[in-house]
């Protein structure tokens, strides 16, 4: 697999990730993984909420790996919880960016509601970083969120998909839009040599 270019992640996204991780892991847990992933400069010192470059994508991936390793078998679940908290942060702090400010979805069919929020996530990510390549796909009848520039698994190699934080964010987004839980499965992952990370939404009524 060719090495991907090491892109930059902006302050506001790192702030979102650290705030969510702190919510789920507490200060001690977060500080421990910041140390093991070489990001100790953020201990008690989160980046400001702006669009300035913050860290390299590979550092963000290392932070994800550090959280997974810190919790051992519970790591995947912790990362999914952080992903869920991260979507909630988006709704709370970045409603305009996410396109959810003042939006009422109740009258739309479920599939439309889910597509709305997945497209909102794609657009928010692209606005915050022009290097991002992400899209919503529904070939084969299943809705899927796809990113070929996924930061979570950057420079990592694995036999199985590893973007648990992303699964958590998308699960929470779909639940927010549909009003109920849908299973999200990562079917493809850059870390195992696929051309993108693909997250498939479980069966949706049309
Ligand atoms: Zn990934």
PDB file of C-alpha atoms and ligand atoms in Angstrom:
ATOM      1  CA  UNK A   1       0.000   0.000   0.000  1.00  0.00           C
ATOM      2  CA  UNK A   2       1.510   3.358  -0.963  1.00  0.00           C
ATOM      3  CA  UNK A   3       1.997   5.747   1.906  1.00  0.00           C
ATOM      4  CA  UNK A   4      -0.616   8.439   1.933  1.00  0.00           C
ATOM      5  CA  UNK A   5       0.349  12.054   2.079  1.00  0.00           C
ATOM      6  CA  UNK A   6       0.410  13.285   5.647  1.00  0.00           C
ATOM      7  CA  UNK A   7      -2.285  15.959   5.695  1.00  0.00           C
ATOM      8  CA  UNK A   8      -2.998  18.464   8.414  1.00  0.00           C
ATOM      9  CA  UNK A   9      -5.867  18.482  10.906  1.00  0.00           C
ATOM     10  CA  UNK A  10      -7.141  21.863  12.041  1.00  0.00           C
ATOM     11  CA  UNK A  11      -7.438  23.115  15.631  1.00  0.00           C
ATOM     12  CA  UNK A  12     -11.227  22.955  15.895  1.00  0.00           C
ATOM     13  CA  UNK A  13     -11.301  19.258  14.915  1.00  0.00           C
ATOM     14  CA  UNK A  14      -8.535  18.374  17.353  1.00  0.00           C
ATOM     15  CA  UNK A  15     -10.382  20.326  20.028  1.00  0.00           C
ATOM     16  CA  UNK A  16     -13.541  18.348  19.223  1.00  0.00           C
ATOM     17  CA  UNK A  17     -11.669  15.033  19.467  1.00  0.00           C
ATOM     18  CA  UNK A  18      -9.912  15.918  22.734  1.00  0.00           C
ATOM     19  CA  UNK A  19     -13.074  17.279  24.373  1.00  0.00           C
ATOM     20  CA  UNK A  20     -14.951  14.095  23.437  1.00  0.00           C
ATOM     21  CA  UNK A  21     -12.117  11.855  24.616  1.00  0.00           C
ATOM     22  CA  UNK A  22     -11.965  13.767  27.916  1.00  0.00           C
ATOM     23  CA  UNK A  23     -15.728  13.313  28.383  1.00  0.00           C
ATOM     24  CA  UNK A  24     -15.446   9.551  27.937  1.00  0.00           C
ATOM     25  CA  UNK A  25     -12.005   8.811  29.439  1.00  0.00           C
ATOM     26  CA  UNK A  26     -11.657  11.469  32.131  1.00  0.00           C
ATOM     27  CA  UNK A  27      -8.552  13.618  32.590  1.00  0.00           C
ATOM     28  CA  UNK A  28      -6.246  10.844  33.763  1.00  0.00           C
ATOM     29  CA  UNK A  29      -7.036   8.532  30.871  1.00  0.00           C
ATOM     30  CA  UNK A  30      -6.759  11.297  28.304  1.00  0.00           C
ATOM     31  CA  UNK A  31      -3.487  12.631  29.739  1.00  0.00           C
ATOM     32  CA  UNK A  32      -1.973   9.146  29.691  1.00  0.00           C
ATOM     33  CA  UNK A  33      -2.722   8.606  26.006  1.00  0.00           C
ATOM     34  CA  UNK A  34      -1.621  12.132  25.089  1.00  0.00           C
ATOM     35  CA  UNK A  35       1.741  11.246  26.630  1.00  0.00           C
ATOM     36  CA  UNK A  36       2.100   7.893  24.869  1.00  0.00           C
ATOM     37  CA  UNK A  37       1.161   9.399  21.512  1.00  0.00           C
ATOM     38  CA  UNK A  38       3.606  12.305  21.735  1.00  0.00           C
ATOM     39  CA  UNK A  39       0.881  14.932  22.144  1.00  0.00           C
ATOM     40  CA  UNK A  40       1.651  15.966  25.735  1.00  0.00           C
ATOM     41  CA  UNK A  41       1.564  19.615  24.698  1.00  0.00           C
ATOM     42  CA  UNK A  42      -2.238  19.334  24.750  1.00  0.00           C
ATOM     43  CA  UNK A  43      -2.419  18.238  28.398  1.00  0.00           C
ATOM     44  CA  UNK A  44      -4.606  20.862  30.089  1.00  0.00           C
ATOM     45  CA  UNK A  45      -4.132  22.935  26.972  1.00  0.00           C
ATOM     46  CA  UNK A  46      -6.623  22.133  24.197  1.00  0.00           C
ATOM     47  CA  UNK A  47      -6.196  23.953  20.883  1.00  0.00           C
ATOM     48  CA  UNK A  48      -8.508  26.933  20.244  1.00  0.00           C
ATOM     49  CA  UNK A  49     -11.665  26.660  18.156  1.00  0.00           C
ATOM     50  CA  UNK A  50     -10.281  27.908  14.837  1.00  0.00           C
ATOM     51  CA  UNK A  51      -9.181  26.714  11.416  1.00  0.00           C
ATOM     52  CA  UNK A  52      -5.419  26.946  11.961  1.00  0.00           C
ATOM     53  CA  UNK A  53      -3.358  23.791  11.319  1.00  0.00           C
ATOM     54  CA  UNK A  54      -2.949  21.744  14.492  1.00  0.00           C
ATOM     55  CA  UNK A  55      -1.408  18.293  14.025  1.00  0.00           C
ATOM     56  CA  UNK A  56      -0.502  15.856  11.263  1.00  0.00           C
ATOM     57  CA  UNK A  57      -3.036  13.205  10.297  1.00  0.00           C
ATOM     58  CA  UNK A  58      -0.559  10.478  11.307  1.00  0.00           C
ATOM     59  CA  UNK A  59      -0.422  11.942  14.836  1.00  0.00           C
ATOM     60  CA  UNK A  60      -4.194  11.806  15.036  1.00  0.00           C
ATOM     61  CA  UNK A  61      -4.037   8.150  13.971  1.00  0.00           C
ATOM     62  CA  UNK A  62      -1.400   7.496  16.684  1.00  0.00           C
ATOM     63  CA  UNK A  63      -3.720   9.016  19.289  1.00  0.00           C
ATOM     64  CA  UNK A  64      -6.481   6.614  18.181  1.00  0.00           C
ATOM     65  CA  UNK A  65      -4.070   3.701  18.399  1.00  0.00           C
ATOM     66  CA  UNK A  66      -2.901   4.814  21.865  1.00  0.00           C
ATOM     67  CA  UNK A  67      -6.508   4.875  23.143  1.00  0.00           C
ATOM     68  CA  UNK A  68      -7.150   1.400  21.707  1.00  0.00           C
ATOM     69  CA  UNK A  69      -4.012   0.010  23.344  1.00  0.00           C
ATOM     70  CA  UNK A  70      -4.553   1.816  26.665  1.00  0.00           C
ATOM     71  CA  UNK A  71      -7.887   0.049  27.214  1.00  0.00           C
ATOM     72  CA  UNK A  72      -6.938  -3.335  25.757  1.00  0.00           C
ATOM     73  CA  UNK A  73     -10.052  -5.335  24.918  1.00  0.00           C
ATOM     74  CA  UNK A  74     -12.287  -2.409  25.902  1.00  0.00           C
ATOM     75  CA  UNK A  75     -10.469  -0.084  23.476  1.00  0.00           C
ATOM     76  CA  UNK A  76     -12.816  -0.497  20.540  1.00  0.00           C
ATOM     77  CA  UNK A  77     -15.841   0.265  22.709  1.00  0.00           C
ATOM     78  CA  UNK A  78     -14.138   3.322  24.195  1.00  0.00           C
ATOM     79  CA  UNK A  79     -13.318   4.649  20.727  1.00  0.00           C
ATOM     80  CA  UNK A  80     -16.904   4.131  19.610  1.00  0.00           C
ATOM     81  CA  UNK A  81     -18.111   6.047  22.669  1.00  0.00           C
ATOM     82  CA  UNK A  82     -15.677   8.868  21.912  1.00  0.00           C
ATOM     83  CA  UNK A  83     -17.004   8.934  18.342  1.00  0.00           C
ATOM     84  CA  UNK A  84     -20.560   9.238  19.646  1.00  0.00           C
ATOM     85  CA  UNK A  85     -19.558  12.061  21.985  1.00  0.00           C
ATOM     86  CA  UNK A  86     -17.794  13.715  19.082  1.00  0.00           C
ATOM     87  CA  UNK A  87     -20.967  13.831  16.964  1.00  0.00           C
ATOM     88  CA  UNK A  88     -22.863  15.264  19.961  1.00  0.00           C
ATOM     89  CA  UNK A  89     -20.172  17.924  20.286  1.00  0.00           C
ATOM     90  CA  UNK A  90     -20.701  18.762  16.608  1.00  0.00           C
ATOM     91  CA  UNK A  91     -24.461  19.215  17.095  1.00  0.00           C
ATOM     92  CA  UNK A  92     -23.864  21.324  20.210  1.00  0.00           C
ATOM     93  CA  UNK A  93     -20.913  23.482  19.150  1.00  0.00           C
ATOM     94  CA  UNK A  94     -20.902  23.398  15.346  1.00  0.00           C
ATOM     95  CA  UNK A  95     -24.587  23.200  14.388  1.00  0.00           C
ATOM     96  CA  UNK A  96     -24.176  25.686  11.546  1.00  0.00           C
ATOM     97  CA  UNK A  97     -21.133  23.911  10.123  1.00  0.00           C
ATOM     98  CA  UNK A  98     -22.942  20.577  10.308  1.00  0.00           C
ATOM     99  CA  UNK A  99     -26.023  22.143   8.682  1.00  0.00           C
ATOM    100  CA  UNK A 100     -28.355  21.112  11.521  1.00  0.00           C
ATOM    101  CA  UNK A 101     -29.152  24.532  12.964  1.00  0.00           C
ATOM    102  CA  UNK A 102     -32.931  24.970  13.022  1.00  0.00           C
ATOM    103  CA  UNK A 103     -33.516  21.921  10.828  1.00  0.00           C
ATOM    104  CA  UNK A 104     -36.678  19.824  11.282  1.00  0.00           C
ATOM    105  CA  UNK A 105     -36.416  16.369   9.734  1.00  0.00           C
ATOM    106  CA  UNK A 106     -39.458  14.728  11.281  1.00  0.00           C
ATOM    107  CA  UNK A 107     -41.609  14.834   8.142  1.00  0.00           C
ATOM    108  CA  UNK A 108     -39.015  13.265   5.857  1.00  0.00           C
ATOM    109  CA  UNK A 109     -38.747   9.516   5.214  1.00  0.00           C
ATOM    110  CA  UNK A 110     -36.082   7.823   7.310  1.00  0.00           C
ATOM    111  CA  UNK A 111     -33.682   7.289   4.425  1.00  0.00           C
ATOM    112  CA  UNK A 112     -33.818  10.985   3.510  1.00  0.00           C
ATOM    113  CA  UNK A 113     -33.121  11.952   7.117  1.00  0.00           C
ATOM    114  CA  UNK A 114     -30.106   9.678   7.302  1.00  0.00           C
ATOM    115  CA  UNK A 115     -28.769  10.917   3.954  1.00  0.00           C
ATOM    116  CA  UNK A 116     -29.216  14.476   5.183  1.00  0.00           C
ATOM    117  CA  UNK A 117     -26.998  14.011   8.228  1.00  0.00           C
ATOM    118  CA  UNK A 118     -24.364  11.922   6.435  1.00  0.00           C
ATOM    119  CA  UNK A 119     -24.092  14.619   3.750  1.00  0.00           C
ATOM    120  CA  UNK A 120     -23.901  17.204   6.537  1.00  0.00           C
ATOM    121  CA  UNK A 121     -20.917  15.368   7.997  1.00  0.00           C
ATOM    122  CA  UNK A 122     -19.225  15.143   4.590  1.00  0.00           C
ATOM    123  CA  UNK A 123     -19.734  18.858   3.945  1.00  0.00           C
ATOM    124  CA  UNK A 124     -18.567  19.905   7.410  1.00  0.00           C
ATOM    125  CA  UNK A 125     -15.407  17.844   7.032  1.00  0.00           C
ATOM    126  CA  UNK A 126     -14.697  19.223   3.549  1.00  0.00           C
ATOM    127  CA  UNK A 127     -15.264  22.797   4.707  1.00  0.00           C
ATOM    128  CA  UNK A 128     -12.831  22.346   7.553  1.00  0.00           C
ATOM    129  CA  UNK A 129     -10.231  20.667   5.357  1.00  0.00           C
ATOM    130  CA  UNK A 130     -10.147  20.944   1.532  1.00  0.00           C
ATOM    131  CA  UNK A 131      -7.843  17.891   1.344  1.00  0.00           C
ATOM    132  CA  UNK A 132     -10.653  15.639   2.569  1.00  0.00           C
ATOM    133  CA  UNK A 133     -12.262  13.282   0.055  1.00  0.00           C
ATOM    134  CA  UNK A 134     -15.518  11.868   1.446  1.00  0.00           C
ATOM    135  CA  UNK A 135     -18.941  11.082   0.033  1.00  0.00           C
ATOM    136  CA  UNK A 136     -22.246   9.330   0.630  1.00  0.00           C
ATOM    137  CA  UNK A 137     -22.984   6.313  -1.535  1.00  0.00           C
ATOM    138  CA  UNK A 138     -26.062   4.162  -2.051  1.00  0.00           C
ATOM    139  CA  UNK A 139     -24.987   1.654  -4.695  1.00  0.00           C
ATOM    140  CA  UNK A 140     -26.438  -1.777  -4.042  1.00  0.00           C
ATOM    141  CA  UNK A 141     -29.303  -0.280  -2.085  1.00  0.00           C
ATOM    142  CA  UNK A 142     -27.358   0.290   1.121  1.00  0.00           C
ATOM    143  CA  UNK A 143     -26.484   3.740   2.387  1.00  0.00           C
ATOM    144  CA  UNK A 144     -22.804   4.156   3.116  1.00  0.00           C
ATOM    145  CA  UNK A 145     -20.467   6.892   4.254  1.00  0.00           C
ATOM    146  CA  UNK A 146     -17.094   6.697   2.533  1.00  0.00           C
ATOM    147  CA  UNK A 147     -13.802   8.531   3.041  1.00  0.00           C
ATOM    148  CA  UNK A 148     -10.592   7.934   1.092  1.00  0.00           C
ATOM    149  CA  UNK A 149      -8.630  10.328   3.325  1.00  0.00           C
ATOM    150  CA  UNK A 150      -9.597   8.837   6.711  1.00  0.00           C
ATOM    151  CA  UNK A 151      -7.366  10.284   9.423  1.00  0.00           C
ATOM    152  CA  UNK A 152      -8.092   7.605  12.014  1.00  0.00           C
ATOM    153  CA  UNK A 153      -6.203   4.796  10.288  1.00  0.00           C
ATOM    154  CA  UNK A 154      -3.497   6.887   8.594  1.00  0.00           C
ATOM    155  CA  UNK A 155      -0.186   4.946   8.299  1.00  0.00           C
ATOM    156  CA  UNK A 156      -1.665   1.986  10.164  1.00  0.00           C
ATOM    157  CA  UNK A 157      -1.902  -1.605   8.913  1.00  0.00           C
ATOM    158  CA  UNK A 158      -4.432  -4.159  10.028  1.00  0.00           C
ATOM    159  CA  UNK A 159      -6.161  -7.328   8.790  1.00  0.00           C
ATOM    160  CA  UNK A 160      -9.524  -5.977   9.954  1.00  0.00           C
ATOM    161  CA  UNK A 161     -11.114  -2.509   9.853  1.00  0.00           C
ATOM    162  CA  UNK A 162     -10.000  -0.301  12.762  1.00  0.00           C
ATOM    163  CA  UNK A 163     -11.843   3.040  12.479  1.00  0.00           C
ATOM    164  CA  UNK A 164     -13.973   2.500  15.592  1.00  0.00           C
ATOM    165  CA  UNK A 165     -14.204   6.202  16.409  1.00  0.00           C
ATOM    166  CA  UNK A 166     -15.720   6.825  12.984  1.00  0.00           C
ATOM    167  CA  UNK A 167     -18.216   3.981  13.511  1.00  0.00           C
ATOM    168  CA  UNK A 168     -19.264   5.692  16.753  1.00  0.00           C
ATOM    169  CA  UNK A 169     -19.731   9.122  15.133  1.00  0.00           C
ATOM    170  CA  UNK A 170     -21.778   7.705  12.268  1.00  0.00           C
ATOM    171  CA  UNK A 171     -23.874   5.537  14.630  1.00  0.00           C
ATOM    172  CA  UNK A 172     -24.709   8.600  16.700  1.00  0.00           C
ATOM    173  CA  UNK A 173     -25.428  10.701  13.604  1.00  0.00           C
ATOM    174  CA  UNK A 174     -27.792   8.087  12.192  1.00  0.00           C
ATOM    175  CA  UNK A 175     -29.522   7.711  15.540  1.00  0.00           C
ATOM    176  CA  UNK A 176     -29.871  11.500  15.764  1.00  0.00           C
ATOM    177  CA  UNK A 177     -31.476  11.626  12.302  1.00  0.00           C
ATOM    178  CA  UNK A 178     -33.580   8.461  12.365  1.00  0.00           C
ATOM    179  CA  UNK A 179     -34.600   8.578  16.019  1.00  0.00           C
ATOM    180  CA  UNK A 180     -33.451   5.007  16.480  1.00  0.00           C
ATOM    181  CA  UNK A 181     -30.307   2.912  16.423  1.00  0.00           C
ATOM    182  CA  UNK A 182     -29.002   1.366  13.191  1.00  0.00           C
ATOM    183  CA  UNK A 183     -26.060  -0.950  12.982  1.00  0.00           C
ATOM    184  CA  UNK A 184     -23.016   0.623  11.309  1.00  0.00           C
ATOM    185  CA  UNK A 185     -20.437  -1.765   9.845  1.00  0.00           C
ATOM    186  CA  UNK A 186     -17.043  -0.721   8.523  1.00  0.00           C
ATOM    187  CA  UNK A 187     -16.845  -2.890   5.402  1.00  0.00           C
ATOM    188  CA  UNK A 188     -13.628  -1.434   3.915  1.00  0.00           C
ATOM    189  CA  UNK A 189     -10.620   0.161   5.579  1.00  0.00           C
ATOM    190  CA  UNK A 190      -7.519   1.878   4.203  1.00  0.00           C
ATOM    191  CA  UNK A 191      -5.488   0.136   6.923  1.00  0.00           C
ATOM    192  CA  UNK A 192      -6.168  -3.236   5.308  1.00  0.00           C
ATOM    193  CA  UNK A 193      -5.319  -2.009   1.825  1.00  0.00           C
ATOM    194  CA  UNK A 194      -8.763  -0.954   0.610  1.00  0.00           C
ATOM    195  CA  UNK A 195      -9.030   2.279  -1.444  1.00  0.00           C
ATOM    196  CA  UNK A 196     -11.187   3.928   1.235  1.00  0.00           C
ATOM    197  CA  UNK A 197     -12.890   3.427   4.569  1.00  0.00           C
ATOM    198  CA  UNK A 198     -16.557   2.558   4.035  1.00  0.00           C
ATOM    199  CA  UNK A 199     -19.220   2.561   6.726  1.00  0.00           C
ATOM    200  CA  UNK A 200     -22.472   0.832   5.819  1.00  0.00           C
ATOM    201  CA  UNK A 201     -25.773   1.699   7.458  1.00  0.00           C
ATOM    202  CA  UNK A 202     -27.947  -1.272   8.402  1.00  0.00           C
ATOM    203  CA  UNK A 203     -31.303  -1.740   6.686  1.00  0.00           C
ATOM    204  CA  UNK A 204     -33.329   1.455   6.310  1.00  0.00           C
ATOM    205  CA  UNK A 205     -36.995   1.785   5.447  1.00  0.00           C
ATOM    206  CA  UNK A 206     -37.589   3.709   2.223  1.00  0.00           C
TER     207      UNK A 206
HETATM  208 ZN1  LIG B   1     -10.037   4.625   8.333  1.00  0.00          ZN
END
